mmCIF file of C-alpha atoms in Angstrom:
data_model
loop_
_atom_site.group_PDB
_atom_site.id
_atom_site.type_symbol
_atom_site.label_atom_id
_atom_site.label_comp_id
_atom_site.label_asym_id
_atom_site.label_seq_id
_atom_site.Cartn_x
_atom_site.Cartn_y
_atom_site.Cartn_z
ATOM 1 C CA UNK A 1 9.806 82.267 -18.231
ATOM 2 C CA UNK A 2 7.050 83.378 -15.907
ATOM 3 C CA UNK A 3 7.683 80.116 -14.363
ATOM 4 C CA UNK A 4 11.249 80.848 -13.568
ATOM 5 C CA UNK A 5 10.056 84.095 -11.611
ATOM 6 C CA UNK A 6 7.402 82.249 -9.579
ATOM 7 C CA UNK A 7 10.157 79.929 -8.544
ATOM 8 C CA UNK A 8 12.486 82.883 -7.835
ATOM 9 C CA UNK A 9 9.734 84.461 -5.625
ATOM 10 C CA UNK A 10 9.089 81.197 -3.580
ATOM 11 C CA UNK A 11 12.956 80.858 -3.158
ATOM 12 C CA UNK A 12 13.225 84.229 -1.786
ATOM 13 C CA UNK A 13 10.337 83.696 0.604
ATOM 14 C CA UNK A 14 11.871 80.316 1.641
ATOM 15 C CA UNK A 15 15.586 81.043 1.847
ATOM 16 C CA UNK A 16 17.107 83.302 4.689
ATOM 17 C CA UNK A 17 20.377 83.537 3.108
ATOM 18 C CA UNK A 18 21.601 85.273 -0.263
ATOM 19 C CA UNK A 19 19.886 84.233 -3.402
ATOM 20 C CA UNK A 20 21.562 84.750 -6.895
ATOM 21 C CA UNK A 21 20.420 84.481 -10.414
ATOM 22 C CA UNK A 22 22.545 83.877 -13.468
ATOM 23 C CA UNK A 23 21.666 84.606 -17.049
ATOM 24 C CA UNK A 24 23.714 83.386 -20.024
ATOM 25 C CA UNK A 25 24.430 86.425 -22.206
ATOM 26 C CA UNK A 26 25.834 84.986 -25.404
ATOM 27 C CA UNK A 27 25.860 81.926 -27.509
ATOM 28 C CA UNK A 28 23.501 79.250 -28.262
ATOM 29 C CA UNK A 29 21.777 79.169 -24.842
ATOM 30 C CA UNK A 30 21.670 83.092 -24.565
ATOM 31 C CA UNK A 31 18.829 84.111 -22.195
ATOM 32 C CA UNK A 32 18.672 80.895 -20.365
ATOM 33 C CA UNK A 33 18.642 81.453 -16.431
ATOM 34 C CA UNK A 34 19.199 79.654 -13.177
ATOM 35 C CA UNK A 35 18.906 80.339 -9.557
ATOM 36 C CA UNK A 36 21.590 79.790 -6.838
ATOM 37 C CA UNK A 37 21.335 80.195 -3.147
ATOM 38 C CA UNK A 38 24.348 81.070 -0.880
ATOM 39 C CA UNK A 39 24.751 77.416 0.023
ATOM 40 C CA UNK A 40 25.477 76.518 -3.590
ATOM 41 C CA UNK A 41 29.158 76.229 -4.303
ATOM 42 C CA UNK A 42 30.920 79.254 -5.605
ATOM 43 C CA UNK A 43 27.840 81.375 -5.228
ATOM 44 C CA UNK A 44 29.661 84.346 -3.762
ATOM 45 C CA UNK A 45 32.687 84.424 -5.938
ATOM 46 C CA UNK A 46 31.923 86.444 -8.950
ATOM 47 C CA UNK A 47 31.175 90.201 -8.837
ATOM 48 C CA UNK A 48 27.769 91.428 -9.766
ATOM 49 C CA UNK A 49 27.191 92.401 -13.315
ATOM 50 C CA UNK A 50 30.380 91.406 -14.952
ATOM 51 C CA UNK A 51 29.385 91.801 -18.457
ATOM 52 C CA UNK A 52 32.788 90.798 -19.719
ATOM 53 C CA UNK A 53 31.915 87.215 -19.129
ATOM 54 C CA UNK A 54 29.409 85.048 -20.759
ATOM 55 C CA UNK A 55 27.158 85.055 -17.528
ATOM 56 C CA UNK A 56 25.752 87.801 -15.726
ATOM 57 C CA UNK A 57 25.367 86.918 -11.992
ATOM 58 C CA UNK A 58 23.658 89.093 -9.387
ATOM 59 C CA UNK A 59 22.613 88.808 -5.828
ATOM 60 C CA UNK A 60 18.786 89.252 -5.595
ATOM 61 C CA UNK A 61 18.126 91.583 -2.762
ATOM 62 C CA UNK A 62 14.803 91.535 -0.873
ATOM 63 C CA UNK A 63 13.352 94.839 0.385
ATOM 64 C CA UNK A 64 15.479 95.948 3.208
ATOM 65 C CA UNK A 65 14.019 95.499 6.667
ATOM 66 C CA UNK A 66 14.819 97.582 9.721
ATOM 67 C CA UNK A 67 13.919 95.791 12.959
ATOM 68 C CA UNK A 68 14.290 98.078 15.976
ATOM 69 C CA UNK A 69 14.084 96.546 19.539
ATOM 70 C CA UNK A 70 12.691 99.258 21.833
ATOM 71 C CA UNK A 71 10.578 102.295 21.260
ATOM 72 C CA UNK A 72 12.161 104.900 23.618
ATOM 73 C CA UNK A 73 13.308 108.412 22.865
ATOM 74 C CA UNK A 74 16.393 107.262 20.533
ATOM 75 C CA UNK A 75 14.173 104.848 18.680
ATOM 76 C CA UNK A 76 11.681 107.525 17.259
ATOM 77 C CA UNK A 77 14.210 109.337 15.143
ATOM 78 C CA UNK A 78 15.787 106.076 13.946
ATOM 79 C CA UNK A 79 12.234 105.087 12.735
ATOM 80 C CA UNK A 80 11.857 108.339 10.736
ATOM 81 C CA UNK A 81 15.289 108.055 9.276
ATOM 82 C CA UNK A 82 14.743 104.494 8.334
ATOM 83 C CA UNK A 83 11.616 105.220 6.491
ATOM 84 C CA UNK A 84 13.369 108.146 4.597
ATOM 85 C CA UNK A 85 15.993 105.759 3.512
ATOM 86 C CA UNK A 86 13.413 103.211 2.214
ATOM 87 C CA UNK A 87 13.504 100.545 4.867
ATOM 88 C CA UNK A 88 10.359 98.672 5.886
ATOM 89 C CA UNK A 89 10.547 99.550 9.624
ATOM 90 C CA UNK A 90 9.271 97.156 12.426
ATOM 91 C CA UNK A 91 9.441 97.965 16.141
ATOM 92 C CA UNK A 92 9.275 95.540 19.008
ATOM 93 C CA UNK A 93 8.045 97.062 22.306
ATOM 94 C CA UNK A 94 6.297 95.692 25.243
ATOM 95 C CA UNK A 95 4.822 98.779 26.603
ATOM 96 C CA UNK A 96 1.733 99.993 24.919
ATOM 97 C CA UNK A 97 2.414 103.622 25.395
ATOM 98 C CA UNK A 98 5.727 103.598 23.748
ATOM 99 C CA UNK A 99 4.403 101.243 21.027
ATOM 100 C CA UNK A 100 1.857 103.902 20.164
ATOM 101 C CA UNK A 101 4.727 106.442 19.914
ATOM 102 C CA UNK A 102 6.488 104.144 17.345
ATOM 103 C CA UNK A 103 3.229 104.049 15.341
ATOM 104 C CA UNK A 104 2.984 107.869 15.314
ATOM 105 C CA UNK A 105 6.556 107.993 14.202
ATOM 106 C CA UNK A 106 5.680 106.094 11.097
ATOM 107 C CA UNK A 107 6.710 102.512 11.800
ATOM 108 C CA UNK A 108 5.200 100.068 9.299
ATOM 109 C CA UNK A 109 4.615 97.457 11.839
ATOM 110 C CA UNK A 110 4.650 97.629 15.587
ATOM 111 C CA UNK A 111 4.541 94.380 17.795
ATOM 112 C CA UNK A 112 3.574 95.182 21.362
ATOM 113 C CA UNK A 113 4.542 91.973 23.165
ATOM 114 C CA UNK A 114 7.263 90.770 25.346
ATOM 115 C CA UNK A 115 10.566 90.858 23.252
ATOM 116 C CA UNK A 116 11.133 87.120 23.380
ATOM 117 C CA UNK A 117 7.615 86.569 21.877
ATOM 118 C CA UNK A 118 7.802 89.337 19.344
ATOM 119 C CA UNK A 119 11.193 88.238 17.932
ATOM 120 C CA UNK A 120 9.547 84.651 17.315
ATOM 121 C CA UNK A 121 7.563 86.559 14.594
ATOM 122 C CA UNK A 122 10.583 87.867 12.884
ATOM 123 C CA UNK A 123 12.233 85.173 10.708
ATOM 124 C CA UNK A 124 15.307 87.188 9.852
ATOM 125 C CA UNK A 125 17.124 87.118 6.205
ATOM 126 C CA UNK A 126 20.323 88.430 4.630
ATOM 127 C CA UNK A 127 18.369 91.721 4.230
ATOM 128 C CA UNK A 128 17.252 92.202 7.684
ATOM 129 C CA UNK A 129 18.928 94.896 9.778
ATOM 130 C CA UNK A 130 18.547 94.750 13.615
ATOM 131 C CA UNK A 131 18.922 97.599 15.942
ATOM 132 C CA UNK A 132 18.696 97.012 19.781
ATOM 133 C CA UNK A 133 17.772 100.180 21.763
ATOM 134 C CA UNK A 134 16.018 98.741 24.797
ATOM 135 C CA UNK A 135 15.666 100.374 28.184
ATOM 136 C CA UNK A 136 18.153 97.929 30.082
ATOM 137 C CA UNK A 137 20.657 95.331 29.722
ATOM 138 C CA UNK A 138 18.160 92.537 30.662
ATOM 139 C CA UNK A 139 16.125 93.221 27.613
ATOM 140 C CA UNK A 140 19.444 93.690 25.617
ATOM 141 C CA UNK A 141 20.303 90.244 26.430
ATOM 142 C CA UNK A 142 16.904 88.797 25.438
ATOM 143 C CA UNK A 143 16.915 90.446 22.150
ATOM 144 C CA UNK A 144 20.601 89.945 21.191
ATOM 145 C CA UNK A 145 20.373 86.263 22.208
ATOM 146 C CA UNK A 146 17.475 85.515 19.863
ATOM 147 C CA UNK A 147 18.843 87.665 17.006
ATOM 148 C CA UNK A 148 22.014 85.950 16.887
ATOM 149 C CA UNK A 149 20.385 82.777 15.961
ATOM 150 C CA UNK A 150 18.801 84.369 13.094
ATOM 151 C CA UNK A 151 20.193 85.290 9.633
ATOM 152 C CA UNK A 152 20.711 89.024 9.404
ATOM 153 C CA UNK A 153 22.649 91.762 7.404
ATOM 154 C CA UNK A 154 23.606 93.802 10.553
ATOM 155 C CA UNK A 155 23.105 93.557 14.350
ATOM 156 C CA UNK A 156 23.922 96.685 16.361
ATOM 157 C CA UNK A 157 23.265 97.336 20.031
ATOM 158 C CA UNK A 158 23.240 100.630 22.036
ATOM 159 C CA UNK A 159 24.594 100.803 25.534
ATOM 160 C CA UNK A 160 27.497 101.935 27.712
ATOM 161 C CA UNK A 161 30.702 99.891 27.285
ATOM 162 C CA UNK A 162 30.140 98.318 30.773
ATOM 163 C CA UNK A 163 26.425 97.558 29.766
ATOM 164 C CA UNK A 164 27.557 95.905 26.594
ATOM 165 C CA UNK A 165 30.415 93.946 28.250
ATOM 166 C CA UNK A 166 27.967 92.518 30.776
ATOM 167 C CA UNK A 167 25.580 91.257 28.041
ATOM 168 C CA UNK A 168 28.439 89.812 26.063
ATOM 169 C CA UNK A 169 29.946 88.074 28.888
ATOM 170 C CA UNK A 170 26.438 86.627 29.907
ATOM 171 C CA UNK A 171 25.803 85.297 26.421
ATOM 172 C CA UNK A 172 29.397 83.785 26.002
ATOM 173 C CA UNK A 173 28.908 82.056 29.232
ATOM 174 C CA UNK A 174 25.492 80.735 27.725
ATOM 175 C CA UNK A 175 27.394 79.186 24.842
ATOM 176 C CA UNK A 176 27.467 81.828 22.060
ATOM 177 C CA UNK A 177 30.806 81.996 20.497
ATOM 178 C CA UNK A 178 33.018 85.050 21.053
ATOM 179 C CA UNK A 179 33.605 85.450 17.354
ATOM 180 C CA UNK A 180 29.893 85.823 16.836
ATOM 181 C CA UNK A 181 29.496 88.296 19.544
ATOM 182 C CA UNK A 182 32.380 90.211 18.230
ATOM 183 C CA UNK A 183 30.549 90.776 15.029
ATOM 184 C CA UNK A 184 27.859 92.799 16.842
ATOM 185 C CA UNK A 185 28.183 96.544 16.300
ATOM 186 C CA UNK A 186 28.752 97.794 19.803
ATOM 187 C CA UNK A 187 28.493 100.616 20.805
ATOM 188 C CA UNK A 188 26.109 101.102 17.977
ATOM 189 C CA UNK A 189 26.755 104.012 15.196
ATOM 190 C CA UNK A 190 29.693 105.655 13.705
ATOM 191 C CA UNK A 191 31.791 107.695 16.220
ATOM 192 C CA UNK A 192 30.736 111.124 15.424
ATOM 193 C CA UNK A 193 30.412 112.423 18.974
ATOM 194 C CA UNK A 194 26.698 112.086 18.866
ATOM 195 C CA UNK A 195 24.759 113.301 21.990
ATOM 196 C CA UNK A 196 21.016 113.985 21.262
ATOM 197 C CA UNK A 197 18.564 111.229 20.162
ATOM 198 C CA UNK A 198 18.557 112.736 16.718
ATOM 199 C CA UNK A 199 22.430 112.685 16.427
ATOM 200 C CA UNK A 200 22.539 109.223 17.672
ATOM 201 C CA UNK A 201 20.012 108.279 15.080
ATOM 202 C CA UNK A 202 22.244 109.746 12.336
ATOM 203 C CA UNK A 203 25.145 107.828 13.651
ATOM 204 C CA UNK A 204 23.274 104.630 13.701
ATOM 205 C CA UNK A 205 21.772 104.978 10.229
ATOM 206 C CA UNK A 206 25.174 106.151 8.809
ATOM 207 C CA UNK A 207 26.762 102.890 10.048
ATOM 208 C CA UNK A 208 24.029 100.934 8.586
ATOM 209 C CA UNK A 209 24.417 102.656 5.252
ATOM 210 C CA UNK A 210 28.187 102.175 5.500
ATOM 211 C CA UNK A 211 27.861 98.394 6.096
ATOM 212 C CA UNK A 212 25.052 98.264 3.351
ATOM 213 C CA UNK A 213 27.140 99.886 0.730
ATOM 214 C CA UNK A 214 30.222 97.709 1.455
ATOM 215 C CA UNK A 215 28.359 94.494 0.813
ATOM 216 C CA UNK A 216 28.220 92.785 -2.614
ATOM 217 C CA UNK A 217 25.678 94.967 -4.366
ATOM 218 C CA UNK A 218 22.738 93.255 -6.072
ATOM 219 C CA UNK A 219 19.651 93.808 -8.012
ATOM 220 C CA UNK A 220 16.368 93.342 -6.829
ATOM 221 C CA UNK A 221 12.524 93.286 -7.939
ATOM 222 C CA UNK A 222 10.007 95.414 -6.453
ATOM 223 C CA UNK A 223 6.913 93.642 -5.132
ATOM 224 C CA UNK A 224 4.807 94.997 -8.054
ATOM 225 C CA UNK A 225 7.444 93.789 -10.614
ATOM 226 C CA UNK A 226 7.876 90.348 -9.286
ATOM 227 C CA UNK A 227 4.193 89.987 -9.037
ATOM 228 C CA UNK A 228 3.825 90.957 -12.848
ATOM 229 C CA UNK A 229 6.811 88.769 -13.852
ATOM 230 C CA UNK A 230 5.305 85.627 -12.040
ATOM 231 C CA UNK A 231 1.741 86.256 -13.373
ATOM 232 C CA UNK A 232 0.248 83.622 -15.635
ATOM 233 C CA UNK A 233 -1.617 86.366 -17.541
ATOM 234 C CA UNK A 234 -0.877 86.088 -21.376
ATOM 235 C CA UNK A 235 0.466 89.601 -21.653
ATOM 236 C CA UNK A 236 3.714 90.271 -23.211
ATOM 237 C CA UNK A 237 6.356 92.288 -21.435
ATOM 238 C CA UNK A 238 10.035 92.967 -21.476
ATOM 239 C CA UNK A 239 12.369 93.080 -18.504
ATOM 240 C CA UNK A 240 15.291 95.343 -18.949
ATOM 241 C CA UNK A 241 18.242 95.064 -16.611
ATOM 242 C CA UNK A 242 21.373 97.259 -16.560
ATOM 243 C CA UNK A 243 24.285 94.886 -16.842
ATOM 244 C CA UNK A 244 27.227 97.327 -17.199
ATOM 245 C CA UNK A 245 27.791 101.154 -17.087
ATOM 246 C CA UNK A 246 30.606 103.618 -17.699
ATOM 247 C CA UNK A 247 30.615 107.314 -17.205
ATOM 248 C CA UNK A 248 27.720 109.254 -15.826
ATOM 249 C CA UNK A 249 24.881 106.544 -16.427
ATOM 250 C CA UNK A 250 22.107 107.574 -13.960
ATOM 251 C CA UNK A 251 21.512 104.100 -12.425
ATOM 252 C CA UNK A 252 23.733 101.244 -11.020
ATOM 253 C CA UNK A 253 24.201 97.734 -12.405
ATOM 254 C CA UNK A 254 21.241 95.560 -11.533
ATOM 255 C CA UNK A 255 18.657 98.258 -11.841
ATOM 256 C CA UNK A 256 15.506 96.989 -13.547
ATOM 257 C CA UNK A 257 12.474 98.205 -15.498
ATOM 258 C CA UNK A 258 9.542 96.146 -16.736
ATOM 259 C CA UNK A 259 7.911 97.219 -19.929
ATOM 260 C CA UNK A 260 4.359 96.323 -21.088
ATOM 261 C CA UNK A 261 2.714 96.093 -24.524
ATOM 262 C CA UNK A 262 0.747 99.349 -24.008
ATOM 263 C CA UNK A 263 4.150 101.161 -23.155
ATOM 264 C CA UNK A 264 3.531 101.393 -19.478
ATOM 265 C CA UNK A 265 6.415 100.438 -17.180
ATOM 266 C CA UNK A 266 7.083 99.491 -13.607
ATOM 267 C CA UNK A 267 10.134 100.956 -11.995
ATOM 268 C CA UNK A 268 12.773 102.869 -13.876
ATOM 269 C CA UNK A 269 16.352 102.531 -15.082
ATOM 270 C CA UNK A 270 16.939 106.210 -14.786
ATOM 271 C CA UNK A 271 14.581 108.012 -17.109
ATOM 272 C CA UNK A 272 15.674 110.347 -19.978
ATOM 273 C CA UNK A 273 17.199 109.299 -23.144
ATOM 274 C CA UNK A 274 18.552 105.961 -21.975
ATOM 275 C CA UNK A 275 14.997 104.909 -20.709
ATOM 276 C CA UNK A 276 13.093 106.116 -23.695
ATOM 277 C CA UNK A 277 15.507 104.234 -26.067
ATOM 278 C CA UNK A 278 15.062 101.089 -24.074
ATOM 279 C CA UNK A 279 11.199 101.464 -24.084
ATOM 280 C CA UNK A 280 11.284 101.808 -27.833
ATOM 281 C CA UNK A 281 13.392 98.686 -28.343
ATOM 282 C CA UNK A 282 11.057 96.749 -26.015
ATOM 283 C CA UNK A 283 8.099 97.757 -27.897
ATOM 284 C CA UNK A 284 9.604 96.560 -31.130
ATOM 285 C CA UNK A 285 10.546 93.249 -29.391
ATOM 286 C CA UNK A 286 7.020 92.761 -28.389
ATOM 287 C CA UNK A 287 5.457 93.784 -31.841
ATOM 288 C CA UNK A 288 7.799 91.424 -33.902
ATOM 289 C CA UNK A 289 8.132 88.691 -31.281
ATOM 290 C CA UNK A 290 11.991 88.676 -31.750
ATOM 291 C CA UNK A 291 14.612 88.734 -30.707
ATOM 292 C CA UNK A 292 13.559 87.085 -27.363
ATOM 293 C CA UNK A 293 16.741 88.104 -25.795
ATOM 294 C CA UNK A 294 19.174 90.912 -26.553
ATOM 295 C CA UNK A 295 21.868 93.064 -25.036
ATOM 296 C CA UNK A 296 21.516 96.648 -26.006
ATOM 297 C CA UNK A 297 24.314 99.334 -25.694
ATOM 298 C CA UNK A 298 23.100 102.879 -25.217
ATOM 299 C CA UNK A 299 25.737 105.535 -25.730
ATOM 300 C CA UNK A 300 24.892 108.960 -24.334
ATOM 301 C CA UNK A 301 26.496 111.675 -26.377
ATOM 302 C CA UNK A 302 27.851 114.655 -24.601
ATOM 303 C CA UNK A 303 24.938 116.781 -25.720
ATOM 304 C CA UNK A 304 22.397 114.148 -24.704
ATOM 305 C CA UNK A 305 24.086 113.938 -21.244
ATOM 306 C CA UNK A 306 24.088 117.757 -20.917
ATOM 307 C CA UNK A 307 20.339 117.713 -21.521
ATOM 308 C CA UNK A 308 19.875 115.044 -18.915
ATOM 309 C CA UNK A 309 21.661 117.276 -16.298
ATOM 310 C CA UNK A 310 24.831 115.198 -16.342
ATOM 311 C CA UNK A 311 28.448 116.382 -16.222
ATOM 312 C CA UNK A 312 29.467 113.989 -19.070
ATOM 313 C CA UNK A 313 28.171 111.265 -21.225
ATOM 314 C CA UNK A 314 27.937 107.661 -20.218
ATOM 315 C CA UNK A 315 27.458 104.076 -21.707
ATOM 316 C CA UNK A 316 25.131 101.450 -20.414
ATOM 317 C CA UNK A 317 24.661 97.831 -21.462
ATOM 318 C CA UNK A 318 21.077 96.661 -21.013
ATOM 319 C CA UNK A 319 19.866 93.006 -20.937
ATOM 320 C CA UNK A 320 16.387 92.789 -22.420
ATOM 321 C CA UNK A 321 14.235 89.538 -22.056
ATOM 322 C CA UNK A 322 10.971 89.103 -23.589
ATOM 323 C CA UNK A 323 9.083 87.349 -20.942
ATOM 324 C CA UNK A 324 5.732 85.962 -22.112
ATOM 325 C CA UNK A 325 6.533 85.424 -25.843
ATOM 326 C CA UNK A 326 9.717 83.637 -25.076
ATOM 327 C CA UNK A 327 7.842 81.189 -22.819
ATOM 328 C CA UNK A 328 5.009 80.651 -25.540
ATOM 329 C CA UNK A 329 7.747 79.940 -28.321
ATOM 330 C CA UNK A 330 9.667 77.440 -26.153
ATOM 331 C CA UNK A 331 6.504 75.259 -26.018
ATOM 332 C CA UNK A 332 6.213 74.772 -29.649
#
């Protein structure tokens, strides 16, 4: 099973488009898994986490990356809000003083080079969000032209309607399809009457959230979790994934938690009574070595829900996979 996660990690690194996994939920082959990419036939047809079927399919999201072209006065609050919202923030800026301002604002990575050179270092993928807030339409064009040749989740460009129109016209004349240019979010941000840099940043990040939440949602693996799953270390562990929920369950479908033999965990499926029950079942699986795969239903009573601070109870189905032991047994 760890071999599957090693392959998944390599696929996420290699593929720029969407990556999916499928797990058989019931029957003789329950627990068997496979990887699909966005290029595979039908990969985007099924909803995430339809536990009414015999297969659980999910889009495996990578950590969200916010790439900001320009480090002027509008960029600074965008950096700060991006960090607050959990994005890994990269800033491209060709002026050293402004690049330093981006570092001070908390950007994870700052590339202080001409935009065309800096963008060559950004591969892009379906979890990359590009924001163009440069100081002039010449730089806008350089950035937008290169970005439109990359895979992305979102491309937004700041500027007046005239400035935006000039850039689009130039790029269309250079051979970029009008349909591609029309997909760029310009003028960037939701229309909330923003005036100050901080208000503009709110409108930009609000638009990104809107686009992000309208996409097919998927589960993901934190770096620490995927590293542990792909490890060849002979330590038992159970991967728990929420595959359906009803009512006031605290976390969404696709949320994952990894449980180790000593009871320690990586990540969370919401804490409280749900998580404690799943940890208990995971420890039993590891002690007995079976079942290697099961689907557990946790029904929170009204009293338990009230103790957890919820308005009403909820029900979750959790897919539990015994990772190392399942692999060991399959070799016999």
